[in-house]
Short mmCIF file of C-alpha atoms in Angstrom, two decimals:
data_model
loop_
_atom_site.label_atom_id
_atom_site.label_comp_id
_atom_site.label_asym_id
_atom_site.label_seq_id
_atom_site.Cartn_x
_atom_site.Cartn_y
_atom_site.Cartn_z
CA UNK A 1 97.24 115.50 67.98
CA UNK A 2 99.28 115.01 70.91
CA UNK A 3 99.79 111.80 72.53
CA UNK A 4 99.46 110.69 76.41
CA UNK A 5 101.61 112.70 78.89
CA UNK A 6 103.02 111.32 81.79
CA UNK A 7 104.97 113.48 84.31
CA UNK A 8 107.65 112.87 85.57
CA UNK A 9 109.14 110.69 83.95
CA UNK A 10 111.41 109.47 86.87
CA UNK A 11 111.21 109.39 90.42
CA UNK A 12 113.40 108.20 93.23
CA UNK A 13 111.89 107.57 96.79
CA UNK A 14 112.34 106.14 99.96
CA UNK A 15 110.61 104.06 102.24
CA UNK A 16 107.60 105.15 103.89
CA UNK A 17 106.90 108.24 101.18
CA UNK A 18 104.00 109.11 99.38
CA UNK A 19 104.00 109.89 95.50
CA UNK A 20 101.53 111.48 93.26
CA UNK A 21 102.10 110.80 89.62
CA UNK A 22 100.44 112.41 86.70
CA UNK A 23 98.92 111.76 83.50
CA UNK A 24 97.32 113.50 80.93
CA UNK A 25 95.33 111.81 78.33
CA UNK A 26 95.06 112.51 74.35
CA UNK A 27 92.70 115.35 73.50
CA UNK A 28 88.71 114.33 73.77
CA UNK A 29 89.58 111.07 75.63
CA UNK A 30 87.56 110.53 79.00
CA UNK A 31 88.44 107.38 80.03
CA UNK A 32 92.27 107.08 81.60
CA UNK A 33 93.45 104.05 82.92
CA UNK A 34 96.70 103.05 85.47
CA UNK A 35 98.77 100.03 85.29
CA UNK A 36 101.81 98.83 87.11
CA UNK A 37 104.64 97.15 84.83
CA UNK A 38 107.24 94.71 86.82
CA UNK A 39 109.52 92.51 85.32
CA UNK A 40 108.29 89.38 87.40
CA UNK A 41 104.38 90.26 87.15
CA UNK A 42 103.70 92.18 84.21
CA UNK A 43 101.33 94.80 83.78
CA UNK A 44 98.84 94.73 86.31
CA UNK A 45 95.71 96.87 85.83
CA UNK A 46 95.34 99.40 88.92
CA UNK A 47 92.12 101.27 87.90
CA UNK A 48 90.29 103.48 85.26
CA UNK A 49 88.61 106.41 85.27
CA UNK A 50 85.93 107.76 83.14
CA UNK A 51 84.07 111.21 83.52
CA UNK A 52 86.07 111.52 87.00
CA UNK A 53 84.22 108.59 88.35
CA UNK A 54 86.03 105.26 89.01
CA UNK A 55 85.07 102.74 86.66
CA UNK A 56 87.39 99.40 87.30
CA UNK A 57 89.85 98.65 89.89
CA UNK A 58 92.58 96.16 90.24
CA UNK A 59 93.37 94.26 93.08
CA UNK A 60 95.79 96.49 94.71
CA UNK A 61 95.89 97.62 98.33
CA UNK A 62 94.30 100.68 99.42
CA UNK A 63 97.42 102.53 99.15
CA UNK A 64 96.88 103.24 96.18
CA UNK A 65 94.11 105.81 95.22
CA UNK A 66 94.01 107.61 91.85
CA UNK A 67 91.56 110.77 90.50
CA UNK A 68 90.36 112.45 87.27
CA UNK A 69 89.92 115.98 86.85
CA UNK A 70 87.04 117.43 84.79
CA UNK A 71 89.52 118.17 82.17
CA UNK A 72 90.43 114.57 81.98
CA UNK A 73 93.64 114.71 83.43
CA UNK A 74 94.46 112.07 86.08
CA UNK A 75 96.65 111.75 89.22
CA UNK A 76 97.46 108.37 90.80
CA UNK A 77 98.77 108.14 94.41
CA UNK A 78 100.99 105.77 96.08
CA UNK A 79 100.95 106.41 99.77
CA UNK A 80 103.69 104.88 102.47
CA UNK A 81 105.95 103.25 99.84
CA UNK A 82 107.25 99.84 100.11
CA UNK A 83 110.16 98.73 97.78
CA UNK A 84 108.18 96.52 96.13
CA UNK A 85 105.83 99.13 94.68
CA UNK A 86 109.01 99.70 92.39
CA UNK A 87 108.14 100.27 88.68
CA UNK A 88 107.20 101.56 85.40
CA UNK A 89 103.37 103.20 85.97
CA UNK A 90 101.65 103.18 82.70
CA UNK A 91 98.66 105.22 81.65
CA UNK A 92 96.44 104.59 79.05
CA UNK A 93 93.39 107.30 77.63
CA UNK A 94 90.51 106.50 75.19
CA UNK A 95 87.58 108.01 74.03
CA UNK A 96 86.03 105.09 76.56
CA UNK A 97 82.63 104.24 74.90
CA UNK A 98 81.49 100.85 73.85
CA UNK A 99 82.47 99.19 70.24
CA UNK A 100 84.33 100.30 67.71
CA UNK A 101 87.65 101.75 67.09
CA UNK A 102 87.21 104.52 70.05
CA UNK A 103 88.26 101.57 72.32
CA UNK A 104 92.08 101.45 71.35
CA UNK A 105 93.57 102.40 74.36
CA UNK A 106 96.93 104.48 73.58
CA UNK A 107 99.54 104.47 76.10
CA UNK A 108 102.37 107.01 77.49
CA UNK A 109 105.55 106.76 77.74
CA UNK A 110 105.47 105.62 81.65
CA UNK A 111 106.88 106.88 84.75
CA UNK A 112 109.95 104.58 86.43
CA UNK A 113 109.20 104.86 90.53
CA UNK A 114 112.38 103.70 92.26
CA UNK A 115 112.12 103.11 96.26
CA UNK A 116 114.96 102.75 97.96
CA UNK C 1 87.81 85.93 85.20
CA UNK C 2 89.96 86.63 81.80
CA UNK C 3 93.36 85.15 81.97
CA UNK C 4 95.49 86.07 78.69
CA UNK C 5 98.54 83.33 78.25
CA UNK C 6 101.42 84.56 75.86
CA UNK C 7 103.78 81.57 74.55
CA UNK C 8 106.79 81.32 74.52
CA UNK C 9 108.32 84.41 76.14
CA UNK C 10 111.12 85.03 73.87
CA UNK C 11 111.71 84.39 69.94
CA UNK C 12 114.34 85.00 67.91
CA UNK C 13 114.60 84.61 63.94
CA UNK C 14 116.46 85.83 61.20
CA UNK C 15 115.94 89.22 58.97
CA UNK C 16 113.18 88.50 56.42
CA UNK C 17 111.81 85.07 58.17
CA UNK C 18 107.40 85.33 58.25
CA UNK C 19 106.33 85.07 61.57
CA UNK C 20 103.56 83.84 63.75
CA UNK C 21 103.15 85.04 67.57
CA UNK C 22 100.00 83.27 70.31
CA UNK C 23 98.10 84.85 72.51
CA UNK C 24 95.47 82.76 74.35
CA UNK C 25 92.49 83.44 76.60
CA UNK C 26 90.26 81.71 78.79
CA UNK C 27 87.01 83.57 78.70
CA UNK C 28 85.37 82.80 74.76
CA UNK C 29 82.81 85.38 75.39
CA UNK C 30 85.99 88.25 74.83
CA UNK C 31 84.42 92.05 73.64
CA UNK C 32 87.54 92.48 71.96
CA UNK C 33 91.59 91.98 72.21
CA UNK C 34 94.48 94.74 71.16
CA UNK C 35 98.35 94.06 70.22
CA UNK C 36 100.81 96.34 71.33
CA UNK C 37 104.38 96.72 70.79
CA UNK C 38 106.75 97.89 73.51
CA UNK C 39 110.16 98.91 73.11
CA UNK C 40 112.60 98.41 75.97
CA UNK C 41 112.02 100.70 78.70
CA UNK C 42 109.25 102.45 77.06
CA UNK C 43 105.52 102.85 76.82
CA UNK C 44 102.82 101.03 74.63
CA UNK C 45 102.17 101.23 71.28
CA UNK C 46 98.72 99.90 69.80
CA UNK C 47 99.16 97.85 66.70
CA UNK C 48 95.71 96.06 66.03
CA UNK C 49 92.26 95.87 67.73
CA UNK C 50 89.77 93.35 66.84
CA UNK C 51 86.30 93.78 67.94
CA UNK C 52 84.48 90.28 68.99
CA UNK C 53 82.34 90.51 65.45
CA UNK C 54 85.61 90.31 63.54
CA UNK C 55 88.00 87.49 62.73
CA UNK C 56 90.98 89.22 61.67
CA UNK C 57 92.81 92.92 60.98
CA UNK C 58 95.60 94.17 58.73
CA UNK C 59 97.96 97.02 58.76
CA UNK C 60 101.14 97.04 56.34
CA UNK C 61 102.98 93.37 57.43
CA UNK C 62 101.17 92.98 60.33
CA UNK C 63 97.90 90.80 60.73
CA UNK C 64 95.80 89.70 63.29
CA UNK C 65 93.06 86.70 63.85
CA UNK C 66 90.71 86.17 66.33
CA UNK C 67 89.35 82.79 67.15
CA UNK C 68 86.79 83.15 69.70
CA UNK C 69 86.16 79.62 69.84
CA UNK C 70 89.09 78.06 70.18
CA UNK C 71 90.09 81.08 72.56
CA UNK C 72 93.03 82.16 70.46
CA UNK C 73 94.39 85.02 68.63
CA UNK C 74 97.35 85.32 66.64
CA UNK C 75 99.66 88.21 65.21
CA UNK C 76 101.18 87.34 61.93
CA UNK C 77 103.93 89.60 61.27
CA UNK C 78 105.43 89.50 57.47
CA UNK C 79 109.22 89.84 55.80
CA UNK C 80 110.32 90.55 59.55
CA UNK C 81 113.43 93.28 59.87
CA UNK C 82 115.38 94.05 62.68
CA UNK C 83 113.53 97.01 63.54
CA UNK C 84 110.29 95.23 64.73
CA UNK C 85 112.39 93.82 67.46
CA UNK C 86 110.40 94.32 70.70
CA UNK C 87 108.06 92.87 73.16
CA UNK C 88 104.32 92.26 71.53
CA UNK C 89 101.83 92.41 74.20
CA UNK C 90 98.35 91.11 73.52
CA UNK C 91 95.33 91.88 75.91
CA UNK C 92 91.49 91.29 76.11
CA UNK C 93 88.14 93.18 77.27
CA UNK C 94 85.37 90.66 78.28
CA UNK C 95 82.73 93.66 78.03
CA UNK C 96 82.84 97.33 76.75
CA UNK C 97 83.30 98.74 80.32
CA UNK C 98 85.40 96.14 81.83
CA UNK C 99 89.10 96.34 82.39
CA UNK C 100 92.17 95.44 79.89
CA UNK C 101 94.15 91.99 80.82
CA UNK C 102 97.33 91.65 79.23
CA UNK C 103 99.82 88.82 78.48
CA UNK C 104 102.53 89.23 79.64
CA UNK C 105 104.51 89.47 76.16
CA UNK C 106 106.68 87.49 73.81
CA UNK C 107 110.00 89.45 73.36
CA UNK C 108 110.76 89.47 69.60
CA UNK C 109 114.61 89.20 68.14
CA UNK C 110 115.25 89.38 64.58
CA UNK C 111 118.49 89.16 63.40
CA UNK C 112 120.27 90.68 60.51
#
């Protein structure tokens, strides 16, 4: 079974950009959820999806927005990038229903945003 | 509001040393809490999930307890070898739809 794809894998910006990052979750998975890794904060949940509608959000500005496709997939958009928003984005897919072992969320390999 | 405390931030023991890492959380009434491993510059790995009804998990050398009422879980890690050197994450759900908080990691060092 494949695992969680993230595309690309790195991306270099400037100022003032937008960026549209990509994720695509493990087979049968409906829930997909973004989070923002920095070395001073740590991961900070952005949001999660689940059947395309959002089910949790973070506490990040409206800048960023994310989607889910009916296949699952997900796209998460940074819009007028600030050099802080420098990072590793994470995405995480699981089958998203309640108890059990379907809850282990299972990660990708990340995407590094640099903005310069 | 779930806040996951991970102490201290970096260990380091010797090749073959047992080995106990913390992970605490504020909020007792906690629907379940994963470990993950992460290896520099790279994503997540899952290790263990405990649901709320459980007090503990194995796979191979690694084990994990749950102490809901003293708001503390712990992953015991066995015979440790260089190779498990990497960040261990821990992170809670305080209800089946809510959101994941993590720690914010111990980073691991075992020497040969």
């Amino acid at each position: 079974k494949a695992g969680v794809t993230q595309t690309p894998r790195y991306l270099i910006k400037t100022r003032g950009q937008q960026v549209t990052l990509s994720c695509s979750p493990i087979s049968g998975h409906r829930s997909v959820s973004w989070y923002q890794q920095t070395p001073g904060q740590g991961l900070q949940f952005l949001f999660e999806y689940f059947s395309e509608t959002q089910r949790n959000k973070g506490n990040f500005p409206g800048r960023f927005s994310g989607r889910q496709f009916s296949n699952s997939r997900s796209e998460m958009n940074v819009s007028t990038l600030e050099l802080g928003d420098s990072a590793l984005y994470l995405c995480a897919s699981s089958y998203g229903t309640s108890g059990g072992y379907t809850d282990t969320q299972y990660f990708g390999p990340g995407t590094r945003l640099t903005v310069l | 509001k779930q806040e996951v405390t991970q102490i201290p931030a970096a260990l380091s023991v010797p090749e073959g040393e047992n080995l106990v890492l913390n992970c605490s959380f504020t909020d007792s009434a906690i629907y379940n809490l994963q470990w993950f491993r992460q290896d520099p510059g790279k994503g997540l790995t899952s290790l263990l999930l405990i649901q709320s009804s459980q007090r503990e998990q194995t796979s191979g050398r690694l084990n994990a307890s749950l102490d809901k009422s003293s708001g503390r879980s712990t992953l015991y890690i066995a015979a440790s070898q260089p190779g498990d050197s990497a960040t261990y994450l821990c992170a809670g759900k305080t209800g089946a739809n809510s959101k994941l908080t993590f720690g914010k990691g111990i980073t691991l060092s075992v020497r040969p």
